[in-house]
mmCIF file of C-alpha atoms in Angstrom:
data_model
loop_
_atom_site.group_PDB
_atom_site.id
_atom_site.type_symbol
_atom_site.label_atom_id
_atom_site.label_comp_id
_atom_site.label_asym_id
_atom_site.label_seq_id
_atom_site.Cartn_x
_atom_site.Cartn_y
_atom_site.Cartn_z
ATOM 1 C CA PRO X 1 15.311 2.612 5.008
ATOM 2 C CA ARG X 2 19.027 2.939 4.339
ATOM 3 C CA THR X 3 20.116 -0.610 5.103
ATOM 4 C CA VAL X 4 18.728 -4.094 4.506
ATOM 5 C CA PRO X 5 18.078 -4.661 8.246
ATOM 6 C CA GLN X 6 16.075 -1.423 8.333
ATOM 7 C CA ALA X 7 14.134 -2.517 5.237
ATOM 8 C CA LYS X 8 13.354 -5.883 6.822
ATOM 9 C CA TYR X 9 12.211 -4.150 10.006
ATOM 10 C CA LEU X 10 9.961 -1.832 7.997
ATOM 11 C CA ASP X 11 8.517 -4.778 6.046
ATOM 12 C CA ALA X 12 7.693 -6.594 9.292
ATOM 13 C CA LEU X 13 6.156 -3.483 10.834
ATOM 14 C CA LEU X 14 3.966 -2.819 7.802
ATOM 15 C CA LYS X 15 2.855 -6.449 7.668
ATOM 16 C CA LYS X 16 2.049 -6.429 11.399
ATOM 17 C CA ARG X 17 -0.111 -3.339 10.921
ATOM 18 C CA GLY X 18 -1.814 -4.739 7.828
ATOM 19 C CA LEU X 19 -0.303 -2.136 5.524
ATOM 20 C CA PRO X 20 1.017 -2.769 2.011
ATOM 21 C CA ARG X 21 4.691 -3.310 1.328
ATOM 22 C CA VAL X 22 6.622 -0.207 0.327
ATOM 23 C CA THR X 23 7.156 0.918 -3.224
ATOM 24 C CA ALA X 24 10.894 1.446 -3.699
ATOM 25 C CA LEU X 25 12.011 3.950 -6.314
ATOM 26 C CA LEU X 26 15.588 4.269 -7.525
ATOM 27 C CA LEU X 27 16.300 7.527 -9.305
ATOM 28 C CA ASP X 28 19.094 6.411 -11.601
ATOM 29 C CA VAL X 29 21.558 9.265 -12.160
ATOM 30 C CA PRO X 30 25.128 8.823 -13.424
ATOM 31 C CA GLU X 31 27.827 9.569 -10.844
ATOM 32 C CA ASP X 32 29.253 12.526 -12.775
ATOM 33 C CA GLU X 33 25.787 14.111 -12.982
ATOM 34 C CA THR X 34 25.218 13.509 -9.261
ATOM 35 C CA ILE X 35 28.502 15.237 -8.459
ATOM 36 C CA ARG X 36 27.670 18.127 -10.798
ATOM 37 C CA ARG X 37 24.251 18.643 -9.211
ATOM 38 C CA LEU X 38 25.473 18.431 -5.637
ATOM 39 C CA THR X 39 28.479 20.721 -6.089
ATOM 40 C CA ALA X 40 26.126 23.276 -7.682
ATOM 41 C CA ARG X 41 24.180 23.547 -4.407
ATOM 42 C CA GLY X 42 27.066 25.531 -2.910
ATOM 43 C CA ARG X 43 27.114 23.859 0.495
ATOM 44 C CA PRO X 44 30.523 23.775 2.173
ATOM 45 C CA ASP X 45 30.565 19.952 2.353
ATOM 46 C CA ASP X 46 29.484 19.471 -1.268
ATOM 47 C CA LYS X 47 32.985 18.916 -2.616
ATOM 48 C CA PRO X 48 33.623 16.203 -5.230
ATOM 49 C CA GLY X 49 35.737 14.090 -2.852
ATOM 50 C CA VAL X 50 33.141 14.241 -0.084
ATOM 51 C CA ILE X 51 30.369 13.384 -2.531
ATOM 52 C CA ARG X 52 32.344 10.392 -3.844
ATOM 53 C CA ASP X 53 32.758 9.207 -0.246
ATOM 54 C CA ARG X 54 28.993 9.495 0.288
ATOM 55 C CA LEU X 55 28.366 7.570 -2.917
ATOM 56 C CA GLY X 56 30.717 4.868 -1.634
ATOM 57 C CA VAL X 57 28.697 4.606 1.579
ATOM 58 C CA TYR X 58 25.532 4.385 -0.516
ATOM 59 C CA SER X 59 27.019 1.566 -2.600
ATOM 60 C CA ARG X 60 28.129 -0.335 0.488
ATOM 61 C CA ASP X 61 25.169 0.195 2.822
ATOM 62 C CA THR X 62 22.108 1.220 0.814
ATOM 63 C CA GLU X 63 22.410 -0.259 -2.666
ATOM 64 C CA PRO X 64 21.895 -3.824 -1.317
ATOM 65 C CA ILE X 65 18.297 -2.783 -0.597
ATOM 66 C CA LEU X 66 17.674 -3.009 -4.341
ATOM 67 C CA ALA X 67 18.017 -6.791 -4.200
ATOM 68 C CA HIS X 68 15.766 -6.893 -1.128
ATOM 69 C CA TYR X 69 13.007 -5.041 -2.965
ATOM 70 C CA ALA X 70 13.592 -6.709 -6.352
ATOM 71 C CA GLY X 71 10.383 -7.789 -7.957
ATOM 72 C CA ALA X 72 7.202 -6.435 -6.431
ATOM 73 C CA GLY X 73 7.334 -2.782 -5.530
ATOM 74 C CA TYR X 74 10.751 -1.873 -6.979
ATOM 75 C CA HIS X 75 11.123 0.573 -9.849
ATOM 76 C CA ARG X 76 14.240 2.041 -11.470
ATOM 77 C CA ILE X 77 13.516 5.497 -12.862
ATOM 78 C CA GLU X 78 15.746 7.518 -15.157
ATOM 79 C CA GLY X 79 16.738 10.492 -12.997
ATOM 80 C CA THR X 80 18.250 12.728 -15.649
ATOM 81 C CA GLY X 81 16.327 15.426 -17.454
ATOM 82 C CA THR X 82 14.317 18.344 -16.184
ATOM 83 C CA PRO X 83 12.603 18.153 -12.800
ATOM 84 C CA LYS X 84 9.272 17.967 -14.676
ATOM 85 C CA GLU X 85 10.443 15.036 -16.807
ATOM 86 C CA VAL X 86 11.649 13.125 -13.752
ATOM 87 C CA SER X 87 8.466 13.969 -11.856
ATOM 88 C CA ASP X 88 6.364 12.705 -14.765
ATOM 89 C CA ARG X 89 8.307 9.412 -14.793
ATOM 90 C CA ILE X 90 7.716 8.984 -11.074
ATOM 91 C CA GLU X 91 4.023 9.789 -11.465
ATOM 92 C CA ARG X 92 3.633 7.172 -14.215
ATOM 93 C CA VAL X 93 5.050 4.535 -11.867
ATOM 94 C CA LEU X 94 2.991 5.573 -8.849
ATOM 95 C CA ALA X 95 -0.306 6.359 -10.603
ATOM 96 C CA PRO X 96 -1.555 2.735 -10.855
ATOM 97 C CA SER X 97 -1.121 2.228 -7.099
ATOM 98 C CA ARG X 98 -3.206 5.342 -6.369
ATOM 99 C CA ARG X 99 -6.303 4.065 -8.141
#
C-alpha cells in the first residue's frame, strides 16, 4: 500500500480472509544516496529535481504508513551497502516469520 487508507483496506482484507497482518519493511537510505542511485539508472525522468519531487510525494502520502504499522510487523532496515549486505539484513528480519 502507498497510503494509510490503502493499508487499512489491506489489513481488513487480510483479517477477513484469516491471513496474517503484513510485515512492513522500510529500507532506510539517505536522500543523497537515493538521488545518486536513481540518476545512475539513466532513465530520462531520473533527474535530481524529479526525484526530489517523488521523495516529497513519498513523505506526504506514503511515510504516514510507518505510524500505521508501528509495533508489530514493522522493521526499519539500513538500505546502504552492497546489494548482498542489504539482502542479508532483510533475510535476518524475515527469517523468523518463515519458520
